[in-house]
Short mmCIF file of C-alpha atoms and ligand atoms in Angstrom, two decimals:
data_model
loop_
_atom_site.label_atom_id
_atom_site.label_comp_id
_atom_site.label_asym_id
_atom_site.label_seq_id
_atom_site.Cartn_x
_atom_site.Cartn_y
_atom_site.Cartn_z
CA MET T 1 174.69 -94.66 135.23
CA THR T 2 175.41 -97.39 132.72
CA THR T 3 172.49 -97.25 130.34
CA GLU T 4 171.69 -94.26 128.21
CA PRO T 5 168.27 -92.65 128.74
CA SER T 6 166.16 -91.59 125.77
CA PHE T 7 166.53 -88.05 124.41
CA ARG T 8 163.37 -86.92 126.23
CA GLU T 9 164.48 -88.51 129.49
CA SER T 10 167.85 -86.88 129.04
CA VAL T 11 166.24 -83.44 128.77
CA ASP T 12 164.12 -84.20 131.84
CA ILE T 13 167.18 -85.30 133.84
CA MET T 14 168.95 -82.04 133.06
CA PHE T 15 165.76 -80.10 133.85
CA ASN T 16 165.44 -81.91 137.20
CA LYS T 17 169.04 -81.17 138.07
CA ALA T 18 168.36 -77.45 137.63
CA VAL T 19 164.94 -77.36 139.21
CA LYS T 20 166.34 -78.94 142.40
CA LEU T 21 168.22 -75.71 142.95
CA MET T 22 165.05 -73.66 142.70
CA ASP T 23 162.24 -72.93 145.02
CA LEU T 24 159.27 -74.00 142.91
CA SER T 25 156.22 -75.84 144.18
CA PRO T 26 156.21 -79.49 143.01
CA GLY T 27 152.99 -78.80 141.13
CA LEU T 28 154.42 -75.92 139.14
CA GLU T 29 157.64 -77.81 138.55
CA ARG T 30 155.71 -80.68 137.03
CA LYS T 31 153.49 -78.36 135.02
CA ILE T 32 156.53 -76.78 133.43
CA ARG T 33 158.30 -80.08 132.74
CA VAL T 34 155.53 -82.04 131.05
CA CYS T 35 154.61 -81.71 127.42
CA ASN T 36 151.06 -80.29 127.11
CA SER T 37 149.97 -82.24 124.07
CA THR T 38 151.20 -84.18 121.08
CA TYR T 39 149.11 -84.61 118.00
CA THR T 40 149.89 -87.62 115.85
CA VAL T 41 148.58 -87.83 112.32
CA ARG T 42 148.77 -90.59 109.77
CA PHE T 43 147.79 -89.52 106.31
CA GLY T 44 147.90 -91.08 102.89
CA VAL T 45 149.19 -89.55 99.69
CA ARG T 46 148.78 -91.17 96.30
CA LEU T 47 152.23 -91.28 94.73
CA ARG T 48 153.72 -93.39 91.95
CA GLY T 49 150.36 -95.14 91.53
CA GLU T 50 150.10 -96.24 95.15
CA ILE T 51 148.86 -94.85 98.45
CA HIS T 52 151.72 -94.13 100.85
CA THR T 53 151.01 -93.52 104.51
CA PHE T 54 153.10 -91.02 106.45
CA THR T 55 153.28 -90.37 110.18
CA GLY T 56 153.68 -86.85 111.49
CA TYR T 57 153.60 -85.07 114.84
CA ARG T 58 153.13 -81.61 116.26
CA SER T 59 153.90 -81.38 119.91
CA VAL T 60 153.11 -78.41 122.15
CA HIS T 61 155.26 -78.34 125.26
CA SER T 62 154.20 -75.10 126.91
CA GLU T 63 151.56 -72.49 126.20
CA HIS T 64 152.61 -70.01 128.86
CA MET T 65 152.98 -67.68 125.87
CA GLU T 66 151.25 -67.90 122.52
CA PRO T 67 151.82 -68.51 119.73
CA VAL T 68 153.97 -71.50 120.41
CA LYS T 69 157.00 -71.87 118.18
CA GLY T 70 159.35 -74.49 116.82
CA GLY T 71 160.51 -76.10 113.63
CA ILE T 72 159.23 -79.04 111.59
CA ARG T 73 161.74 -81.81 111.03
CA PHE T 74 161.68 -84.25 108.11
CA ALA T 75 163.75 -87.32 108.99
CA MET T 76 163.42 -91.08 109.33
CA GLY T 77 164.27 -90.95 113.04
CA VAL T 78 161.26 -88.77 113.91
CA GLU T 79 159.14 -90.23 116.71
CA GLN T 80 157.01 -88.93 119.54
CA ASP T 81 159.69 -88.94 122.22
CA GLU T 82 162.06 -86.97 120.03
CA VAL T 83 159.47 -84.38 119.02
CA GLU T 84 158.49 -83.89 122.67
CA ALA T 85 162.10 -83.44 123.77
CA LEU T 86 162.64 -80.90 121.00
CA ALA T 87 159.43 -79.06 121.92
CA ALA T 88 160.59 -78.80 125.53
CA LEU T 89 163.92 -77.37 124.39
CA MET T 90 162.00 -74.77 122.36
CA THR T 91 160.23 -73.57 125.51
CA TYR T 92 163.52 -73.02 127.34
CA LYS T 93 165.24 -71.59 124.27
CA CYS T 94 162.54 -68.97 123.66
CA ALA T 95 162.51 -67.99 127.33
CA LEU T 96 166.28 -67.63 127.38
CA VAL T 97 166.50 -65.28 124.38
CA GLN T 98 163.23 -63.60 125.33
CA ALA T 99 161.37 -64.50 122.17
CA PRO T 100 157.74 -64.23 123.32
CA PHE T 101 156.66 -67.76 122.46
CA GLY T 102 155.77 -71.06 124.06
CA GLY T 103 157.58 -74.18 122.86
CA SER T 104 156.48 -76.55 120.13
CA LYS T 105 157.99 -78.88 117.54
CA GLY T 106 156.83 -80.95 114.62
CA GLY T 107 158.16 -83.82 112.64
CA LEU T 108 157.37 -86.05 109.73
CA ARG T 109 158.88 -89.51 109.41
CA ILE T 110 160.25 -89.40 105.90
CA ASP T 111 163.52 -89.58 104.03
CA PRO T 112 163.30 -86.47 101.83
CA ARG T 113 165.96 -87.87 99.50
CA GLU T 114 163.61 -90.65 98.43
CA TRP T 115 161.09 -88.32 96.83
CA ASP T 116 161.32 -85.79 94.02
CA GLU T 117 160.37 -82.16 94.39
CA HIS T 118 156.80 -82.50 93.18
CA GLU T 119 156.17 -85.46 95.46
CA MET T 120 157.67 -83.60 98.42
CA GLU T 121 155.32 -80.71 97.70
CA GLN T 122 152.29 -83.00 97.73
CA ILE T 123 153.39 -84.63 100.99
CA THR T 124 154.26 -81.34 102.69
CA ARG T 125 151.00 -79.68 101.66
CA ARG T 126 149.01 -82.62 102.92
CA PHE T 127 150.82 -82.62 106.27
CA ALA T 128 150.33 -78.84 106.51
CA TYR T 129 146.62 -79.27 105.73
CA GLU T 130 146.25 -81.70 108.64
CA LEU T 131 147.99 -79.29 111.03
CA ILE T 132 146.26 -76.12 109.75
CA LYS T 133 142.78 -77.52 110.18
CA ARG T 134 143.54 -78.18 113.86
CA ASP T 135 145.12 -74.72 114.38
CA LEU T 136 148.50 -76.37 114.83
CA ILE T 137 149.72 -73.95 112.18
CA ASN T 138 148.29 -70.50 112.84
CA PRO T 139 149.82 -66.99 113.13
CA SER T 140 148.45 -66.45 116.63
CA GLN T 141 148.63 -70.00 117.96
CA ASN T 142 151.37 -72.11 116.48
CA VAL T 143 154.11 -70.93 114.12
CA PRO T 144 156.44 -73.58 112.66
CA ALA T 145 159.81 -73.00 111.01
CA PRO T 146 162.50 -75.02 109.26
CA ASP T 147 164.46 -77.72 111.06
CA MET T 148 166.48 -80.71 109.93
CA GLY T 149 165.38 -81.79 106.44
CA THR T 150 163.25 -78.70 105.80
CA GLY T 151 164.03 -75.20 104.56
CA GLU T 152 162.65 -72.21 102.67
CA ARG T 153 161.05 -74.40 100.02
CA GLU T 154 158.86 -76.31 102.48
CA MET T 155 157.94 -73.11 104.35
CA ALA T 156 156.78 -71.53 101.06
CA TRP T 157 154.47 -74.50 100.44
CA ILE T 158 153.14 -74.32 103.99
CA VAL T 159 152.33 -70.60 103.86
CA ASP T 160 150.64 -71.05 100.50
CA GLN T 161 148.60 -73.95 101.86
CA TYR T 162 147.56 -71.81 104.84
CA ARG T 163 146.49 -68.97 102.52
CA ARG T 164 144.36 -71.31 100.45
CA MET T 165 142.56 -72.45 103.57
CA ASN T 166 142.31 -68.98 105.18
CA THR T 167 141.74 -66.65 102.28
CA THR T 168 140.75 -63.63 104.39
CA ASP T 169 143.43 -63.83 107.07
CA ILE T 170 145.42 -60.61 106.68
CA ASN T 171 148.20 -62.06 108.86
CA ALA T 172 148.52 -65.28 106.89
CA ALA T 173 152.23 -64.71 106.18
CA ALA T 174 152.95 -64.94 109.91
CA CYS T 175 151.71 -68.57 110.11
CA VAL T 176 155.23 -69.88 109.53
CA THR T 177 158.77 -68.45 109.55
CA GLY T 178 161.88 -69.25 107.54
CA LYS T 179 160.05 -68.41 104.30
CA PRO T 180 161.86 -67.22 101.17
CA ILE T 181 162.02 -63.40 100.89
CA ASN T 182 159.46 -63.34 98.07
CA ALA T 183 156.99 -65.25 100.24
CA GLY T 184 157.31 -62.89 103.22
CA GLY T 185 160.65 -64.03 104.67
CA ILE T 186 163.30 -61.88 106.26
CA GLN T 187 166.92 -61.24 105.29
CA GLY T 188 169.37 -63.28 107.30
CA ARG T 189 167.02 -66.08 108.44
CA VAL T 190 168.81 -68.85 106.54
CA GLU T 191 172.17 -68.04 108.15
CA ALA T 192 170.63 -67.14 111.53
CA THR T 193 171.32 -70.27 113.58
CA GLY T 194 174.94 -70.47 112.42
CA ARG T 195 175.31 -66.73 112.90
CA GLY T 196 173.97 -67.14 116.44
CA VAL T 197 176.61 -69.82 117.14
CA GLN T 198 179.27 -67.34 116.00
CA TYR T 199 177.86 -64.51 118.14
CA GLY T 200 177.63 -66.88 121.11
CA LEU T 201 181.28 -67.85 120.72
CA GLN T 202 182.35 -64.22 120.30
CA GLU T 203 180.51 -63.34 123.50
CA PHE T 204 182.12 -66.23 125.40
CA PHE T 205 185.56 -65.06 124.27
CA ARG T 206 184.90 -61.58 125.68
CA TYR T 207 185.23 -62.86 129.25
CA ASP T 208 188.60 -63.93 130.65
CA GLU T 209 186.93 -65.64 133.59
CA ASP T 210 184.86 -67.84 131.27
CA LYS T 211 187.75 -68.66 128.99
CA ALA T 212 189.83 -69.60 132.03
CA LYS T 213 187.22 -72.21 132.97
CA ALA T 214 187.82 -73.83 129.59
CA ASN T 215 191.57 -73.35 129.80
CA LEU T 216 191.52 -71.05 126.80
CA THR T 217 192.97 -67.60 126.22
CA GLY T 218 192.91 -64.92 123.54
CA THR T 219 190.30 -64.64 120.83
CA LEU T 220 188.75 -66.99 118.31
CA LYS T 221 191.69 -66.34 115.99
CA ASP T 222 193.65 -69.54 115.24
CA LYS T 223 191.50 -71.61 117.57
CA ARG T 224 191.26 -75.20 116.31
CA VAL T 225 187.64 -76.04 115.59
CA ILE T 226 185.98 -79.36 114.71
CA VAL T 227 182.51 -79.26 113.19
CA GLN T 228 180.18 -82.22 113.02
CA GLY T 229 177.59 -81.84 110.28
CA LEU T 230 177.85 -79.33 107.45
CA GLY T 231 174.11 -78.78 107.05
CA ASN T 232 172.62 -75.31 107.28
CA VAL T 233 173.71 -74.66 110.88
CA GLY T 234 177.15 -76.28 110.78
CA TYR T 235 178.00 -74.76 107.42
CA HIS T 236 177.20 -71.19 108.45
CA ALA T 237 178.85 -71.49 111.87
CA ALA T 238 182.03 -72.97 110.33
CA LYS T 239 182.08 -70.42 107.52
CA PHE T 240 181.65 -67.39 109.78
CA VAL T 241 184.13 -68.37 112.50
CA SER T 242 186.78 -69.27 109.93
CA GLU T 243 186.26 -66.45 107.42
CA GLU T 244 185.44 -63.65 109.85
CA ASP T 245 187.07 -64.56 113.17
CA GLY T 246 190.15 -66.34 111.86
CA ALA T 247 189.44 -69.67 113.57
CA LYS T 248 190.83 -72.81 111.89
CA VAL T 249 188.32 -75.50 111.08
CA ILE T 250 190.70 -78.44 111.30
CA ALA T 251 188.09 -81.16 110.69
CA VAL T 252 184.57 -81.61 109.40
CA ILE T 253 182.61 -84.77 110.13
CA GLU T 254 179.86 -85.77 107.71
CA ARG T 255 177.67 -88.78 106.99
CA ASP T 256 180.33 -90.60 104.94
CA GLY T 257 183.35 -89.86 107.14
CA ALA T 258 185.53 -86.91 108.09
CA ILE T 259 188.00 -84.65 106.40
CA VAL T 260 190.97 -83.37 108.37
CA ASN T 261 193.38 -80.53 107.67
CA PRO T 262 195.43 -79.05 110.55
CA ASP T 263 195.96 -75.82 108.54
CA GLY T 264 192.23 -75.20 108.32
CA LEU T 265 189.64 -76.15 105.70
CA ASN T 266 188.04 -73.84 103.17
CA ILE T 267 184.40 -74.29 104.14
CA ASP T 268 182.84 -73.00 100.92
CA LEU T 269 184.96 -75.30 98.77
CA LEU T 270 184.18 -78.25 101.01
CA LYS T 271 180.46 -77.49 100.96
CA GLU T 272 180.56 -77.31 97.16
CA HIS T 273 182.29 -80.69 97.09
CA ILE T 274 179.64 -82.20 99.36
CA MET T 275 176.84 -80.79 97.20
CA MET T 276 178.43 -82.24 94.09
CA THR T 277 179.53 -85.65 95.33
CA GLY T 278 177.24 -86.26 98.30
CA GLY T 279 180.07 -86.55 100.83
CA VAL T 280 183.48 -85.36 102.04
CA LYS T 281 185.43 -88.26 100.53
CA ASP T 282 187.94 -87.30 97.82
CA PHE T 283 188.06 -83.66 98.90
CA LEU T 284 191.53 -82.71 97.77
CA SER T 285 192.76 -80.37 100.49
CA GLY T 286 192.45 -82.67 103.48
CA ASP T 287 192.87 -86.24 104.69
CA TYR T 288 189.83 -88.47 104.58
CA VAL T 289 188.98 -90.61 107.61
CA ALA T 290 186.25 -93.21 107.06
CA ASP T 291 185.35 -93.53 110.75
CA GLY T 292 183.95 -90.02 111.11
CA ALA T 293 182.82 -90.43 114.71
CA SER T 294 186.42 -91.04 115.83
CA ILE T 295 187.24 -87.45 114.85
CA LEU T 296 184.95 -86.18 117.63
CA GLU T 297 187.73 -87.44 119.91
CA MET T 298 190.49 -85.54 118.14
CA GLU T 299 192.48 -82.84 119.92
CA CYS T 300 190.93 -79.37 119.37
CA ASP T 301 189.96 -76.17 121.18
CA ILE T 302 186.32 -75.97 120.17
CA LEU T 303 183.97 -78.77 119.13
CA ILE T 304 180.76 -77.82 117.33
CA PRO T 305 178.31 -80.73 117.07
CA ALA T 306 175.80 -79.46 114.52
CA ALA T 307 173.99 -82.62 113.47
CA LEU T 308 171.93 -85.11 115.43
CA GLU T 309 171.11 -85.59 119.10
CA GLY T 310 173.02 -88.04 121.29
CA VAL T 311 176.29 -88.07 119.33
CA ILE T 312 178.35 -87.45 122.46
CA ASN T 313 177.27 -90.13 124.86
CA LEU T 314 178.45 -92.55 127.54
CA LYS T 315 180.54 -94.41 124.97
CA ASN T 316 182.75 -91.55 123.81
CA ALA T 317 182.41 -88.74 126.39
CA ASP T 318 185.54 -89.80 128.21
CA GLN T 319 187.64 -89.60 125.03
CA ILE T 320 186.56 -86.08 124.06
CA LYS T 321 189.54 -83.72 124.09
CA ALA T 322 187.91 -80.37 123.24
CA ASN T 323 188.16 -77.61 125.85
CA LEU T 324 184.89 -76.04 124.78
CA ILE T 325 181.83 -77.61 123.18
CA ILE T 326 179.13 -75.42 121.69
CA GLU T 327 175.94 -77.35 120.98
CA ALA T 328 174.78 -76.07 117.61
CA ALA T 329 172.47 -79.10 117.30
CA ASN T 330 169.65 -79.85 119.72
CA GLY T 331 170.62 -82.39 122.36
CA PRO T 332 173.97 -83.61 120.94
CA ILE T 333 175.23 -84.46 124.45
CA THR T 334 173.31 -86.99 126.54
CA SER T 335 172.75 -86.31 130.24
CA GLY T 336 175.28 -89.01 131.19
CA ALA T 337 177.92 -87.58 128.88
CA ASP T 338 177.17 -84.12 130.25
CA GLU T 339 178.19 -85.29 133.74
CA ILE T 340 181.37 -86.92 132.48
CA LEU T 341 182.41 -83.82 130.53
CA LEU T 342 181.65 -81.56 133.45
CA ASN T 343 183.92 -83.64 135.69
CA LYS T 344 186.65 -83.47 133.06
CA GLY T 345 186.44 -79.67 133.11
CA VAL T 346 185.05 -79.30 129.59
CA VAL T 347 182.93 -76.18 129.22
CA ILE T 348 179.66 -76.69 127.35
CA ILE T 349 177.68 -73.84 125.82
CA PRO T 350 174.25 -75.48 125.85
CA ASP T 351 171.92 -75.99 122.89
CA MET T 352 169.08 -73.92 124.27
CA TYR T 353 171.41 -70.93 124.05
CA ALA T 354 173.82 -71.91 121.29
CA ASN T 355 171.26 -72.57 118.57
CA ALA T 356 168.69 -69.97 119.60
CA GLY T 357 169.72 -67.69 116.73
CA GLY T 358 167.20 -69.40 114.45
CA VAL T 359 164.17 -68.76 116.57
CA THR T 360 165.38 -65.25 117.40
CA VAL T 361 165.39 -64.25 113.74
CA SER T 362 162.12 -66.16 113.29
CA TYR T 363 160.73 -63.80 115.90
CA PHE T 364 161.88 -60.82 113.81
CA GLU T 365 160.29 -62.38 110.73
CA TRP T 366 157.00 -62.93 112.53
CA VAL T 367 156.99 -59.29 113.73
CA LYS T 368 157.79 -58.14 110.18
CA ASN T 369 154.86 -60.16 108.83
CA LEU T 370 152.46 -58.79 111.43
CA SER T 371 153.59 -55.22 110.82
CA HIS T 372 153.42 -55.71 107.03
CA ILE T 373 156.54 -53.67 106.46
CA ARG T 374 160.19 -54.42 105.86
CA PHE T 375 162.58 -53.40 108.63
CA GLY T 376 164.34 -50.12 107.86
CA ARG T 377 161.87 -48.98 105.20
CA MET T 378 160.71 -45.93 107.15
CA GLN T 379 163.95 -44.77 108.73
CA ARG T 380 166.83 -45.77 106.48
CA ARG T 381 166.95 -42.74 104.15
CA GLN T 382 166.13 -40.35 106.96
CA GLU T 383 169.08 -41.75 108.92
CA GLU T 384 171.26 -41.25 105.85
CA SER T 385 170.22 -37.62 105.37
CA ARG T 386 170.95 -36.82 109.01
CA HIS T 387 174.38 -38.32 108.63
CA GLN T 388 174.88 -36.31 105.43
CA LEU T 389 173.94 -33.17 107.34
CA LEU T 390 176.64 -33.82 109.91
CA LEU T 391 179.25 -34.57 107.28
CA ASP T 392 178.38 -31.37 105.36
CA GLU T 393 178.75 -29.36 108.51
CA LEU T 394 182.11 -30.93 109.34
CA GLN T 395 183.20 -30.32 105.77
CA ARG T 396 182.25 -26.64 106.10
CA LEU T 397 184.30 -26.38 109.29
CA GLY T 398 187.12 -28.13 107.45
CA ASP T 399 187.06 -25.39 104.82
CA ASP T 400 188.44 -23.08 107.49
CA PRO T 401 192.11 -22.72 106.44
CA SER T 402 193.23 -22.60 110.08
CA ILE T 403 191.99 -26.21 110.62
CA THR T 404 193.66 -29.01 108.70
CA TRP T 405 191.96 -32.39 108.78
CA GLU T 406 190.32 -34.72 106.36
CA MET T 407 187.87 -37.58 106.64
CA SER T 408 188.75 -40.79 104.85
CA ASP T 409 186.42 -41.79 102.00
CA ASP T 410 185.91 -45.16 103.67
CA PHE T 411 184.66 -43.54 106.85
CA LYS T 412 182.30 -41.34 104.85
CA THR T 413 180.80 -44.26 102.94
CA LYS T 414 180.32 -46.34 106.06
CA TYR T 415 179.00 -43.48 108.14
CA LEU T 416 176.57 -42.34 105.48
CA LYS T 417 174.99 -45.70 104.91
CA GLY T 418 171.70 -46.28 106.75
CA ALA T 419 171.16 -49.81 108.03
CA ASP T 420 169.26 -52.17 105.75
CA GLU T 421 167.17 -55.13 106.87
CA LEU T 422 170.07 -57.57 106.98
CA GLU T 423 172.16 -55.28 109.17
CA LEU T 424 169.24 -54.68 111.50
CA VAL T 425 168.57 -58.41 111.78
CA ARG T 426 172.22 -59.12 112.58
CA SER T 427 172.34 -56.34 115.13
CA GLY T 428 169.13 -57.59 116.77
CA LEU T 429 170.48 -61.12 116.82
CA ASP T 430 173.84 -60.06 118.27
CA ASP T 431 172.07 -58.09 120.97
CA SER T 432 169.79 -61.03 121.85
CA MET T 433 172.72 -63.47 122.00
CA ARG T 434 174.77 -61.16 124.20
CA ALA T 435 171.91 -60.43 126.57
CA ALA T 436 171.03 -64.13 126.91
CA TYR T 437 174.67 -65.07 127.51
CA GLN T 438 174.99 -62.45 130.20
CA SER T 439 171.89 -63.65 132.02
CA MET T 440 173.28 -67.18 131.94
CA ARG T 441 176.84 -66.35 133.02
CA GLU T 442 175.65 -64.20 135.87
CA VAL T 443 173.97 -67.23 137.44
CA TRP T 444 176.98 -69.41 136.61
CA HIS T 445 179.40 -67.10 138.40
CA THR T 446 177.31 -65.94 141.32
CA ARG T 447 175.90 -69.25 142.54
CA ASP T 448 178.26 -71.84 143.98
CA ASP T 449 175.72 -74.59 143.45
CA VAL T 450 175.54 -73.96 139.69
CA PRO T 451 178.50 -75.79 138.15
CA ASP T 452 177.83 -75.26 134.46
CA LEU T 453 176.24 -73.06 131.82
CA ARG T 454 173.49 -75.57 131.05
CA THR T 455 172.18 -75.58 134.61
CA ALA T 456 172.46 -71.78 134.61
CA ALA T 457 170.51 -71.58 131.34
CA PHE T 458 167.79 -73.85 132.74
CA LEU T 459 167.57 -71.72 135.88
CA VAL T 460 167.10 -68.51 133.89
CA SER T 461 164.52 -70.06 131.54
CA ILE T 462 162.53 -71.95 134.13
CA GLU T 463 162.40 -68.85 136.31
CA ARG T 464 160.92 -66.89 133.41
CA VAL T 465 158.41 -69.58 132.46
CA ALA T 466 157.39 -69.98 136.11
CA ALA T 467 156.92 -66.22 136.49
CA SER T 468 154.69 -66.23 133.45
CA TYR T 469 152.55 -69.12 134.77
CA LEU T 470 152.29 -67.51 138.20
CA SER T 471 151.21 -64.17 136.79
CA LYS T 472 148.46 -66.01 134.93
CA GLY T 473 147.24 -67.33 138.28
CA LEU T 474 148.26 -70.93 137.61
N1 LIG S 1 164.10 -75.36 114.20
C1 LIG S 1 164.80 -74.26 114.81
C2 LIG S 1 165.11 -74.58 116.26
O1 LIG S 1 165.20 -75.71 116.65
C3 LIG S 1 164.08 -72.95 114.61
C4 LIG S 1 162.76 -72.80 115.25
C5 LIG S 1 162.02 -71.54 114.88
O2 LIG S 1 162.57 -70.69 114.21
O3 LIG S 1 160.86 -71.44 115.28
O4 LIG S 1 165.35 -73.73 117.06
#
C-alpha cells in the first residue's frame, strides 16, 4: 500500500481484517460495519455584529444498544468522515468494556480559541438546541460527552439547554456526561481517560508473556515514556504513570515542538508552563526540539500518542523505535502503519481499549444521574461502623495480657475509612479495564490467526455486537 486511506477507511480496513477471521453472515457483517446515520446541521449565530454559520455533525454508528454514546469534538478538522470513524470506534469501545451503549460521535467545525467564553456559550447552546430537538441529545437515546476541544464547561451548557427545553424530564441530568460535579457530574470523570491508560498499562505489565512480546520486562518503574499531546488525556496519563508508577516521561510533544529530558519531566510543572506560555518552548528543565514529530521516532519503551488521529502513518512508521505503543488518542495509527509496526514486532494496545476509561466513567455518571444518588451515600458510614466493630473487638482481645500485638495507626485509619465516590469510581474503572484486557488477551494468546491486540479487541467487540443484533432477531 502506498497511499494512505482516510481515517474512516482505515477503521474499516482494520475491522475487515478482524471480521475475516469470524463466522458472520455477510449481511450482518455489513450491518455492523456501516454507520447508521449522520446528521449534518448548519446554523447561524449572530456574533460581533455579523451572522456566522457553523457546521456540526452527530453520527450514530450502531443502535444495537440505546442510548448511543460518544463525545462532541470542537476542532477545525471536524468533517463527516472523521465523525463517522469516531462513532464506529465508540461502538467497539463500549462493547469491549461492556458499557451498555451503542456508538455515536459529534463534532463542530470551530476553533474554540477564536471565540471568547460568552460567544462559545452562545454557539454551544445553539448547536445543542439543534441536536436536542431531534433527540440526538437525550438521556435514553443519545448521550454526548466531552472530547477534543470540549470539557466540563460545554457539558454544563448542554445540560442546562436540555433542561430548558425539557422542563419536566426528571432524568434530564443524564442527557450528557462529563458535567461538573455541581451540575450532576461524577468524581473522577475528568481524569478518567488518562487513568484508564494507566490502568491498561498496569494490567499489561502484570503478564510476562505479554511483556515478552514487546521485549520488555519488569514493571512500569523507570520505563522511558514519550507522550504526544498534553491535553486532558495525555496530561493525566503522563502524570499518573510518572508520579505513581515511577515511569520516566523522557519527552513530551506538543503543538509548538517537543521537550526532552532523559531523567524524566515533571508533568505538573510542564503543564503549568504550557498553560502560561501556550507551548513547551523555553521550559527550563529540558531540551527544546522544534520539529516535534521527529521525537515520535526517538528511542523509548512506551509511546503514548494522545493527540490527533493519523500521526503514526506510512511516512514515519518504519522509524518508530518504541517497544510498546498505547493509543490514548482515537486512531493515531493508520491501518498501513499498523501493518508495518506489527511486522517490526511493536506491540500496540489499541485505542478502543486504551482510551475507554472516559466512556466507562461516563457510564457510571449516567447511572448516578438516573439513580439520583451519589455513589457511596447509603453504605459508606455503615461500612465504617462495621470496620470499627471489628477493630474494637480486636482491641479487646489485645487487652489480654497474654497476647502482645498492636495495630499500626496507619492501618487503622485506612481500614476504618469507607470508600467515597472517587474511590468507587476508580475501583470500578480498574475492574472494567482489567476485565476488558483479559478478554482481549485471551483471544490474542489462544488463536494462532490473531497476531495482535487490535484484531483481538475487534473480535471480542464484534462478537458482542453481533450477539446483540442476533438476539434482537436482526
Ligand atoms: N470522547 C470520549 C471518547 O472518545 C468519551 C466518550 C463518552 O464518555 O461518552 O471515548
